[in-house]
Amino acid sequence: SAPLQVHARVAPLTSRLMLVLAEDRTQAQRLDMIRRDFVANVSHELKTPIGAIKLLAEAVSEATDDPEAVTRFSARMGDEAERLTRLVQQIIDLSRLQADTLSEDAVTIKVGELVAEACEHSMTEAESKGISLRSSVDGDLYVHGDRAQLHAAVSNLVENAVTYSPEQSRVAVSAKRVDGDVKVTVSDNGVGIPASELERIFERFYRVDPARARSTGGTGLGLSIVKHVAASNGGSVEVWSEPGLGSTFTLVLPAFDSEIDEEK
Ligand code: ADP
């Protein structure tokens, strides 16, 4: 019965053509909607810290006879400014990714270095929460891709693991080869993510708990950057999570056998 099924799906040429055109149109409309949504979200997200900074500046100017309040408001202004900086940087990263500039920037990268840099990036934060941040990398693993992008992806995963973990817990980062792929895994024993949210966390600006994310300085862009980086470097990203138990994110990238390049 298999050949019959195949045959049944073949439509006359004209209707097939129309179907393709219709798909193109809906695809274009969909992209247009995503673009408009993105612009609306970006303006909203940028206005929030800017508004906070304005209010805090007013508060500071009115609290000149209260040095303690001035210090407190100034510190909060600093936090908001930092959040704004991160947000702008991530928006730039994301739009660069969408511009698809991969081919020119692809180089051979030692996975051990990506992992070490990502751990280094979150070390201070981990230490301040008493989190043990460990990494293990199997042998000499290489991938071929955009260094800055892959650095951002692995760093984002480790940063999230530390952010969404309680004090005194563990975060483990490992990299190993599985057939033709390199799998970089980041595991935590943190808050976890409900199954119903798992698909949405890779969307831009999506946060499971916006109030909590705001207090942790989250932008909701990290995982959408990870997803784009994975895709534009020929890989993918997988997630396993159980609320209350923790989460495991795996970045899968095609392995690159670079002995020849290395010996030169
Ligand atoms: P954010 O800047 O808010 O961390 P992300 O895009 O990196 O944005 O993540 C989106 C949301 O997914 C986060 O707000 C958080 O709710 C959830 N999330 C991401 N990583 C983890 C993790 N390791 N543990 C629990 N929740 C996570």
XYZ file of C-alpha atoms and ligand atoms in Angstrom:
291
model
C 0.000 0.000 0.000
C 3.006 2.325 0.369
C 3.375 3.267 -3.323
C -0.345 4.046 -3.484
C -0.036 6.513 -0.613
C 2.814 8.260 -2.370
C 0.809 8.420 -5.563
C -2.206 9.855 -3.754
C -0.131 12.783 -2.534
C 0.960 13.873 -5.990
C -1.238 16.774 -7.045
C -1.482 18.218 -10.570
C 1.327 20.624 -11.392
C -0.749 23.806 -11.328
C -2.292 23.171 -7.931
C 1.127 22.156 -6.596
C 2.551 25.437 -7.837
C -0.277 27.348 -6.217
C 0.300 25.496 -2.994
C 3.987 26.466 -3.053
C 3.111 30.099 -3.757
C 0.556 30.103 -0.975
C 3.140 28.641 1.404
C 5.622 31.339 0.382
C 3.040 34.021 1.081
C 2.107 32.684 4.486
C 5.808 32.271 5.266
C 6.414 35.915 4.281
C 3.433 37.042 6.338
C 4.639 34.983 9.259
C 8.125 36.513 9.071
C 6.628 39.960 8.812
C 4.549 39.329 11.927
C 7.583 38.017 13.806
C 9.530 41.132 12.775
C 6.769 43.461 13.953
C 6.409 41.550 17.222
C 10.145 41.774 17.709
C 10.225 45.549 17.209
C 7.308 45.997 19.618
C 9.005 43.777 22.205
C 12.355 45.492 21.794
C 10.862 48.939 22.353
C 8.963 47.711 25.396
C 12.030 45.973 26.850
C 14.230 49.020 26.269
C 11.726 51.433 27.738
C 11.501 49.550 31.026
C 15.102 50.051 32.245
C 15.235 53.552 30.739
C 12.081 54.479 32.672
C 13.535 53.021 35.849
C 16.774 54.977 35.407
C 14.808 58.215 34.913
C 12.782 57.629 38.077
C 15.871 56.736 40.078
C 17.668 59.851 38.821
C 14.734 61.949 40.071
C 14.778 60.118 43.394
C 18.521 60.771 43.772
C 18.109 64.478 43.071
C 15.406 64.672 45.734
C 17.326 62.700 48.340
C 20.424 64.881 48.643
C 20.057 65.074 52.457
C 19.913 61.282 52.761
C 23.300 59.834 51.726
C 22.176 56.280 52.456
C 19.237 56.609 50.021
C 21.483 58.199 47.402
C 23.820 55.188 47.605
C 20.915 52.761 47.336
C 19.286 54.517 44.365
C 22.624 54.874 42.614
C 23.324 51.161 42.978
C 19.933 50.389 41.448
C 20.634 52.799 38.618
C 23.853 50.888 37.990
C 21.920 47.578 37.881
C 19.394 48.949 35.429
C 22.144 50.395 33.236
C 23.867 47.005 33.247
C 20.634 45.318 32.241
C 20.231 47.809 29.432
C 23.769 47.103 28.234
C 23.142 43.357 28.203
C 19.880 43.825 26.399
C 21.407 45.994 23.681
C 24.325 43.558 23.261
C 21.964 40.589 22.943
C 19.752 42.405 20.455
C 22.861 43.141 18.370
C 23.976 39.476 18.637
C 20.569 38.300 17.546
C 20.340 40.606 14.539
C 23.877 39.636 13.463
C 22.834 35.989 13.649
C 19.851 36.683 11.448
C 22.080 38.390 8.901
C 23.774 34.990 8.359
C 27.401 35.997 8.225
C 28.713 32.563 9.070
C 30.833 31.485 6.101
C 33.433 34.246 6.447
C 33.889 33.817 10.167
C 34.038 30.029 10.460
C 37.197 28.749 12.136
C 38.314 25.578 13.906
C 37.610 25.791 17.609
C 38.785 23.629 20.486
C 35.661 22.705 22.455
C 37.688 22.585 25.683
C 38.389 26.303 25.257
C 34.701 27.162 24.769
C 33.803 25.241 27.910
C 36.650 26.779 29.949
C 35.694 30.298 28.846
C 32.012 29.762 29.623
C 32.857 28.493 33.123
C 35.266 31.387 33.653
C 32.503 33.798 32.593
C 30.140 32.533 35.340
C 32.743 31.696 37.997
C 32.269 34.827 40.129
C 28.489 34.434 40.130
C 28.784 30.720 40.975
C 31.237 31.397 43.803
C 29.027 34.078 45.304
C 26.185 31.514 45.497
C 28.448 28.731 46.746
C 27.678 26.720 43.604
C 30.185 24.098 42.552
C 30.789 24.657 38.832
C 32.662 21.692 37.320
C 33.601 20.851 33.776
C 34.912 17.773 32.007
C 35.866 17.512 28.364
C 36.626 14.189 26.657
C 39.862 14.317 24.683
C 40.634 16.800 21.951
C 37.288 17.832 20.522
C 36.937 20.368 17.749
C 34.069 22.064 16.001
C 34.090 24.381 13.006
C 32.066 27.556 13.265
C 31.796 31.174 14.340
C 33.880 31.557 17.477
C 32.058 34.553 18.954
C 28.668 32.942 18.352
C 29.604 29.588 19.868
C 31.231 31.333 22.810
C 27.987 33.270 23.396
C 25.887 30.082 23.158
C 27.858 27.989 25.656
C 28.253 30.971 28.001
C 24.510 31.624 27.939
C 23.737 28.027 28.910
C 26.200 28.061 31.808
C 25.004 31.492 32.933
C 21.383 30.283 32.979
C 22.319 27.131 34.910
C 23.979 29.256 37.597
C 21.192 31.852 37.613
C 18.355 29.336 37.998
C 20.101 27.204 40.642
C 19.855 27.539 44.413
C 22.838 28.286 46.613
C 25.233 25.427 47.408
C 24.081 23.349 44.412
C 26.046 21.899 41.504
C 26.368 22.819 37.864
C 28.176 20.386 35.576
C 29.422 21.188 32.090
C 30.689 18.368 29.928
C 31.651 17.809 26.329
C 31.953 14.485 24.591
C 31.897 12.994 21.154
C 28.857 10.974 20.089
C 29.289 9.553 16.579
C 29.754 12.513 14.261
C 28.711 15.089 16.827
C 30.147 16.938 19.763
C 27.662 17.233 22.609
C 28.146 20.025 25.099
C 25.926 19.384 28.104
C 25.100 21.816 30.894
C 23.273 20.279 33.871
C 21.929 21.943 36.955
C 19.855 21.021 40.011
C 17.905 24.212 39.826
C 14.261 25.233 39.667
C 13.583 23.331 36.441
C 11.058 24.189 33.732
C 7.476 22.874 33.469
C 6.903 20.646 30.418
C 4.287 23.040 29.059
C 6.916 25.836 28.886
C 9.742 23.831 27.325
C 8.948 24.743 23.739
C 8.441 28.395 24.465
C 11.671 29.112 26.339
C 13.556 29.367 23.022
C 11.310 32.202 21.837
C 12.647 35.728 22.003
C 11.826 37.557 25.225
C 10.024 34.536 26.655
C 10.563 33.944 30.360
C 8.876 31.321 32.491
C 8.677 33.705 35.411
C 9.043 37.335 34.232
C 9.162 38.774 37.753
C 11.930 36.439 38.787
C 13.795 36.958 35.510
C 13.675 40.713 36.040
C 15.271 40.394 39.453
C 17.981 38.113 38.034
C 18.662 40.565 35.210
C 17.326 38.143 32.585
C 16.365 39.465 29.176
C 14.607 36.416 27.736
C 16.954 36.525 24.743
C 19.672 34.100 25.878
C 18.068 30.868 24.702
C 16.859 32.307 21.414
C 20.491 33.246 20.748
C 21.545 29.688 21.643
C 18.955 28.257 19.263
C 20.023 30.522 16.390
C 23.717 29.843 16.980
C 23.100 26.096 16.971
C 21.127 26.286 13.731
C 23.526 28.557 11.884
C 26.468 26.341 12.872
C 24.852 23.161 11.624
C 23.748 21.929 15.034
C 20.796 21.849 17.380
C 19.904 22.309 21.022
C 18.050 19.881 23.269
C 16.557 20.338 26.690
C 15.469 18.006 29.444
C 13.930 19.426 32.575
C 11.937 18.465 35.625
C 10.502 21.163 37.902
C 12.217 21.004 41.281
C 14.919 18.617 40.041
C 16.825 20.616 37.486
C 17.557 21.067 33.820
C 19.976 19.733 31.241
C 20.661 21.634 28.042
C 22.661 19.965 25.280
C 24.231 21.843 22.410
C 24.853 19.398 19.555
C 27.405 20.461 16.931
C 28.990 18.559 14.053
C 32.422 17.303 15.171
C 35.380 18.591 13.185
C 38.460 16.419 12.746
C 41.228 18.942 12.666
C 44.483 16.988 13.274
C 45.672 17.973 9.806
C 44.992 21.673 10.373
C 46.593 21.519 13.811
C 49.870 20.000 12.585
C 50.459 22.744 10.049
P 16.752 34.895 30.545
O 17.594 36.068 30.167
O 15.445 35.271 31.163
O 17.511 33.865 31.313
P 16.696 32.923 28.401
O 16.226 33.054 26.995
O 18.127 32.555 28.594
O 16.346 34.292 29.119
O 15.782 31.865 29.135
C 14.376 31.957 29.010
C 13.690 31.421 30.265
O 13.908 30.005 30.362
C 14.234 31.998 31.551
O 13.591 33.208 31.879
C 13.909 30.903 32.548
O 12.571 31.009 32.971
C 14.044 29.629 31.722
N 15.357 28.963 31.903
C 16.440 29.050 31.102
N 17.457 28.283 31.545
C 17.018 27.689 32.683
C 17.590 26.767 33.623
N 18.844 26.285 33.487
N 16.795 26.370 34.667
C 15.532 26.827 34.808
N 14.944 27.696 33.960
C 15.673 28.127 32.909
